[in-house]
Short mmCIF file of C-alpha atoms in Angstrom, two decimals:
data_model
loop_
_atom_site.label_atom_id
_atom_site.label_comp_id
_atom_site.label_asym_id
_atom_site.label_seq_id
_atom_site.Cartn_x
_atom_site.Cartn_y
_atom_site.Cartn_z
CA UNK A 1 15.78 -6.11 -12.60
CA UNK A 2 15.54 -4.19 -9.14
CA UNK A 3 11.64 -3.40 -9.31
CA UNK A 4 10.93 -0.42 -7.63
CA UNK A 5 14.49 1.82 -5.97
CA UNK A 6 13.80 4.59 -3.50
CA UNK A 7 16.67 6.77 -1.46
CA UNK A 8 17.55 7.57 0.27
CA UNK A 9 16.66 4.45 2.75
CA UNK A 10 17.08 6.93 6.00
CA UNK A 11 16.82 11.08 6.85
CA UNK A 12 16.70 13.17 9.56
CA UNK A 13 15.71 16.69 9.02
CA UNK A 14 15.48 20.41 11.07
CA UNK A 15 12.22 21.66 10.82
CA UNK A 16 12.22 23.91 8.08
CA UNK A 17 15.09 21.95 6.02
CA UNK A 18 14.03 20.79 2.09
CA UNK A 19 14.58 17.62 0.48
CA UNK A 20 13.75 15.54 -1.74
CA UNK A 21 12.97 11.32 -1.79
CA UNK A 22 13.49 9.89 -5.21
CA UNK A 23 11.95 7.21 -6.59
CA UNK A 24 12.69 5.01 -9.89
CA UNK A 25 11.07 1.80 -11.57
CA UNK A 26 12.89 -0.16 -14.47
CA UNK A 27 9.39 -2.59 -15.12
CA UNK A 28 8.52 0.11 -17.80
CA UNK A 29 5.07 0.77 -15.51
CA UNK A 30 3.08 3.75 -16.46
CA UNK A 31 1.83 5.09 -13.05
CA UNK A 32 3.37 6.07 -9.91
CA UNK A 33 2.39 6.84 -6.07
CA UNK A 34 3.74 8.52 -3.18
CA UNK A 35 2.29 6.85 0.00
CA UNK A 36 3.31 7.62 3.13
CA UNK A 37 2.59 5.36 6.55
CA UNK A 38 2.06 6.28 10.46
CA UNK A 39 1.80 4.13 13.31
CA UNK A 40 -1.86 2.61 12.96
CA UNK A 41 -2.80 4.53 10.33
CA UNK A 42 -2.40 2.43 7.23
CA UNK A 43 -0.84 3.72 4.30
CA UNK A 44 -2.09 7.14 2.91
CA UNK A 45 -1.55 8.65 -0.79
CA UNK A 46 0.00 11.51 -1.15
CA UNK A 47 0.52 12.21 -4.93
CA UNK A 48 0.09 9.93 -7.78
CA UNK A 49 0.94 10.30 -11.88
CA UNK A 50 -0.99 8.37 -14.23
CA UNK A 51 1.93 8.78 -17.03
CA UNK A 52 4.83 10.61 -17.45
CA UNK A 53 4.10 14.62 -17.41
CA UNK A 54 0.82 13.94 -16.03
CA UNK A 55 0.66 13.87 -11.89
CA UNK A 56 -2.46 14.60 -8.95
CA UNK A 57 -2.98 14.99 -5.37
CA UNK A 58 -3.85 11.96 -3.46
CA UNK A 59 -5.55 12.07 0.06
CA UNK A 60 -2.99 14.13 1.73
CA UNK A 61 -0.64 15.95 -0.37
CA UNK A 62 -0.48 19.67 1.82
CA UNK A 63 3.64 20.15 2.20
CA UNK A 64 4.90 18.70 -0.99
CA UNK A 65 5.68 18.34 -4.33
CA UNK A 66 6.18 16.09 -6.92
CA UNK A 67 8.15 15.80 -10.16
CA UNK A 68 7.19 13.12 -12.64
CA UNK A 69 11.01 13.48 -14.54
CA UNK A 70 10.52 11.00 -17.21
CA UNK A 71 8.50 7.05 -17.08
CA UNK A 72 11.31 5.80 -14.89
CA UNK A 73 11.58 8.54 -11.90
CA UNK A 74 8.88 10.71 -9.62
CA UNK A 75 10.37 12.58 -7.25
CA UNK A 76 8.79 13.71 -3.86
CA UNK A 77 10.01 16.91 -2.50
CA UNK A 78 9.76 18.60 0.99
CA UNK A 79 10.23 21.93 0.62
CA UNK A 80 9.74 23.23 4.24
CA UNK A 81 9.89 20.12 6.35
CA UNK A 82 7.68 20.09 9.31
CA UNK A 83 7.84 17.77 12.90
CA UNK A 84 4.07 16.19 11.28
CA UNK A 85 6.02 14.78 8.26
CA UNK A 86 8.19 12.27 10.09
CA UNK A 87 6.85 9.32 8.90
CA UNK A 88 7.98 6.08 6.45
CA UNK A 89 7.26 7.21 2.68
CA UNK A 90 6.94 4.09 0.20
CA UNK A 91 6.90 4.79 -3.76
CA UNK A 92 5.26 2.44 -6.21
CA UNK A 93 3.97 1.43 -9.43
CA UNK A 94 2.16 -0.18 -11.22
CA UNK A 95 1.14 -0.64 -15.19
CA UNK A 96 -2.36 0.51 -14.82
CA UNK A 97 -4.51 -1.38 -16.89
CA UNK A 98 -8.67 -1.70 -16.70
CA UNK A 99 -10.15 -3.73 -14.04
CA UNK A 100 -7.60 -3.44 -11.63
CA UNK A 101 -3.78 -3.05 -11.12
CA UNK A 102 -0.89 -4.58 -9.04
CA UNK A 103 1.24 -2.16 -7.44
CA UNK A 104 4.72 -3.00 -6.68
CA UNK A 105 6.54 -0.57 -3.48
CA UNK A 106 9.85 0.26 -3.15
CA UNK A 107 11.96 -0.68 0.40
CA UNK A 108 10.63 2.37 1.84
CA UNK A 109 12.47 6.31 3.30
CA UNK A 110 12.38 6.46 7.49
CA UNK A 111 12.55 10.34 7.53
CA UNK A 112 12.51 12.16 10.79
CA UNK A 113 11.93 15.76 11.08
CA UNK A 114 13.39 17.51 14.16
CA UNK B 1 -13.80 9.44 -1.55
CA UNK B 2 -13.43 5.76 -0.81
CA UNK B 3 -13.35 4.80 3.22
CA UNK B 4 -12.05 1.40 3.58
CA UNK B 5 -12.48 -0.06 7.25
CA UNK B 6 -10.65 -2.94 8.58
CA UNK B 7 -11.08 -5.51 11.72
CA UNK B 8 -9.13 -6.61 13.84
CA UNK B 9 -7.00 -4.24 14.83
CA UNK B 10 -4.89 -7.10 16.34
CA UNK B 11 -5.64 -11.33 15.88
CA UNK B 12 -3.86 -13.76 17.87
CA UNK B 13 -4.33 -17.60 17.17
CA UNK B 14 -2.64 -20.69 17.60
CA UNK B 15 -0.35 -22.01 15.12
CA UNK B 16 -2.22 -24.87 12.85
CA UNK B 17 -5.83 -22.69 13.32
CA UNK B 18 -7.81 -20.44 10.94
CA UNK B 19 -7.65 -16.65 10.56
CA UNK B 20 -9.65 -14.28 9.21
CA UNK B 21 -9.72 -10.40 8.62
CA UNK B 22 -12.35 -8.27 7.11
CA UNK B 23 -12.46 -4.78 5.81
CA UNK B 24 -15.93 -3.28 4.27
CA UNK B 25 -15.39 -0.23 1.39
CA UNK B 26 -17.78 2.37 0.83
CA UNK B 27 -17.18 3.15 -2.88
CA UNK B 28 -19.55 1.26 -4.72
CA UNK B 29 -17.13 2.18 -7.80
CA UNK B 30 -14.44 -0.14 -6.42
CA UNK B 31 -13.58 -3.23 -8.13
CA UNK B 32 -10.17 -4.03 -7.26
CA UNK B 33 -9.43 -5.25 -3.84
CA UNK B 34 -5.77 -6.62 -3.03
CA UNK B 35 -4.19 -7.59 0.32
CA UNK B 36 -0.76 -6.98 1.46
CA UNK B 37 1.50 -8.43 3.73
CA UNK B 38 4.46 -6.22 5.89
CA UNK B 39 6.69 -7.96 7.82
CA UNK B 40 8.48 -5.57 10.23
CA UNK B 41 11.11 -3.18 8.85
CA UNK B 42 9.64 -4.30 5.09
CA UNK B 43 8.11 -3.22 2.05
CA UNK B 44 4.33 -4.11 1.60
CA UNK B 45 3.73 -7.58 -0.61
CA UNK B 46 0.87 -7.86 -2.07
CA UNK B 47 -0.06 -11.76 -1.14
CA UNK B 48 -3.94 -12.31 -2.88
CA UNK B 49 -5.83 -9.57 -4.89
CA UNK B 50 -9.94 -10.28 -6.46
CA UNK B 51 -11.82 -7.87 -8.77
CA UNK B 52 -15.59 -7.54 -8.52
CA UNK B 53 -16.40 -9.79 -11.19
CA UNK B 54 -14.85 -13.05 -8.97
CA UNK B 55 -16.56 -13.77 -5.51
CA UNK B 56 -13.76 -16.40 -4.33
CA UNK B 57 -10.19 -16.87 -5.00
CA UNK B 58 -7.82 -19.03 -3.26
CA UNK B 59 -4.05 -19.57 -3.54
CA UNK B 60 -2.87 -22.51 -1.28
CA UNK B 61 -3.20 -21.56 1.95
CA UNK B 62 -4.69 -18.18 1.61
CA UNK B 63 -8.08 -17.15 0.07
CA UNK B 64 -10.04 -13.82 -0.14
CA UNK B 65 -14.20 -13.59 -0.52
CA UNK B 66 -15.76 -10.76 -1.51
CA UNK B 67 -19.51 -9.48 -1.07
CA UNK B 68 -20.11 -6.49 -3.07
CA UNK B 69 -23.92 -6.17 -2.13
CA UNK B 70 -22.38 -5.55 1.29
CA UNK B 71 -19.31 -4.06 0.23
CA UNK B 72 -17.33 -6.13 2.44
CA UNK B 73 -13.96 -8.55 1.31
CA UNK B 74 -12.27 -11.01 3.89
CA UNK B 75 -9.07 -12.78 3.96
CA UNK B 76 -8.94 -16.35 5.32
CA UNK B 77 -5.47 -18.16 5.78
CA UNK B 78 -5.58 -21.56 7.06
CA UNK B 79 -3.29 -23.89 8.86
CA UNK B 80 -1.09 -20.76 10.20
CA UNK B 81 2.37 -21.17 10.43
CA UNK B 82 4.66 -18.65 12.49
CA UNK B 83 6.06 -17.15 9.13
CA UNK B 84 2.70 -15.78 8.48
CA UNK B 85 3.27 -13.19 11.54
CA UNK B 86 3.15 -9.62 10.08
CA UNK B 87 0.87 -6.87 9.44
CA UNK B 88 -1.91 -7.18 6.72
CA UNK B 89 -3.76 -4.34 4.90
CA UNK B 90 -6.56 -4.65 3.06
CA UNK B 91 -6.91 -1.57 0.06
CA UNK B 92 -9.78 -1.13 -2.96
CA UNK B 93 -9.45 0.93 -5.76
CA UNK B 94 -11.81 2.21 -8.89
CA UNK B 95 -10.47 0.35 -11.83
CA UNK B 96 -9.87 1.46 -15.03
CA UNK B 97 -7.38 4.82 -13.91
CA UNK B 98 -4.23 5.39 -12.31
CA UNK B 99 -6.11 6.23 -9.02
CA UNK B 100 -3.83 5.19 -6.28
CA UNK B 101 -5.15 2.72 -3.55
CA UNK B 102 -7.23 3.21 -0.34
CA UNK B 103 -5.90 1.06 2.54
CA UNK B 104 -7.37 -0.19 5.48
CA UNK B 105 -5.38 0.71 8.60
CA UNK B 106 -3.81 -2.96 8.91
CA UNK B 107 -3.77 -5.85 11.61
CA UNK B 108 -1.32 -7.67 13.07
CA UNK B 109 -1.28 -11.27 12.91
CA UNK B 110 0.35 -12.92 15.93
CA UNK B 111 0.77 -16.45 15.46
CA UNK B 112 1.08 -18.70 18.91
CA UNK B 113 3.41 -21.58 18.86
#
């Protein structure tokens, strides 16, 4: 049971270069987040899907895209990376249930953008 | 959308004292207010969580309060030991949805030996 599995673990990019951070759960969770974190800023949500097929923008989601594939996977993609994106991008989940839910993370993608 | 503030930025005590960090929320829609831990390098933990029907909850050491006349939630850990060094963020969310959390923008517990 490895919880939550995100790679790659490290990336440098070339402004401009795409890519994409993928992200899969085997604790059969319905919903899944993209958050990504800066230096003193907290963690911020970028996209989130409720259940698979299903996915919205979080507080900052201008410059990507995401892909809910199936319950497992969600898939965050950089399709023009930009200097403003370098940043450590955690995925999560979490079953979702009223009143509250726990959300587990995944180890985490360092990406730097040149 | 939800604003979630957090203080201190930075908390040093000695090891064997008291610490305490609060965040206030300004959704009143929130009910579910966890608290993660980051050691350096790691993924977040979460360590305590309370939903707005609880005021208190405590788990050994650690215990979280919340006010929600105020809108305000505080963590307490007590008789600090050095392995409790790390970054903690507070976060609230609407319950009931898939609506991702709001974090606080951490602090960083320095424990003195």
């Amino acid at each position: 049971n490895a919880g939550v599995t995100q790679t790659p673990k490290f990336q440098v990019l070339k402004t401009g270069q795409s890519m994409t951070l993928q992200c899969a759960q085997d604790m059969n969770h319905n919903s899944m987040y993209w958050y990504r974190q800066d230096p003193g800023m907290g963690l911020r949500l970028i996209y989130y899907s409720a259940s698979e097929g299903t996915t919205d923008k979080g507080e900052v989601p201008n410059g990507y895209n995401v892909s809910r594939l199936n319950k497992r996977e969600f898939s965050l993609r950089l399709e023009s990376a930009a200097p403003s994106q370098t940043s450590v991008y955690f995925c999560a989940s979490s079953t979702s249930w009223t009143g509250g839910d726990i959300q587990y993370f995944g180890a985490g993608t360092r990406l730097s953008v040149l | 959308g939800e604003n979630v503030e957090q203080h201190p930025s930075t908390l040093s005590v000695q090891e064997g004292d008291s610490a305490v960090i609060k965040c206030t929320y300004s959704d009143s829609a929130s009910n579910y207010f966890p608290w993660y831990k980051q050691e350096l390098g790691k993924r977040p933990q979460l360590i305590i969580d309370i939903r707005s029907n609880v005021g208190e909850k405590k788990d050994q050491r650690i215990a979280v309060t919340l006010n929600k006349t105020a809108k305000h939630f505080s963590l307490h850990i007590t008789e600090t030991q050095p392995e409790d060094s790390a970054v903690y963020f507070c976060a609230a969310k609407r319950g009931g949805g898939a609506d991702g959390l709001t974090f606080g923008k951490g602090t960083h517990l320095i424990i003195q030996p």
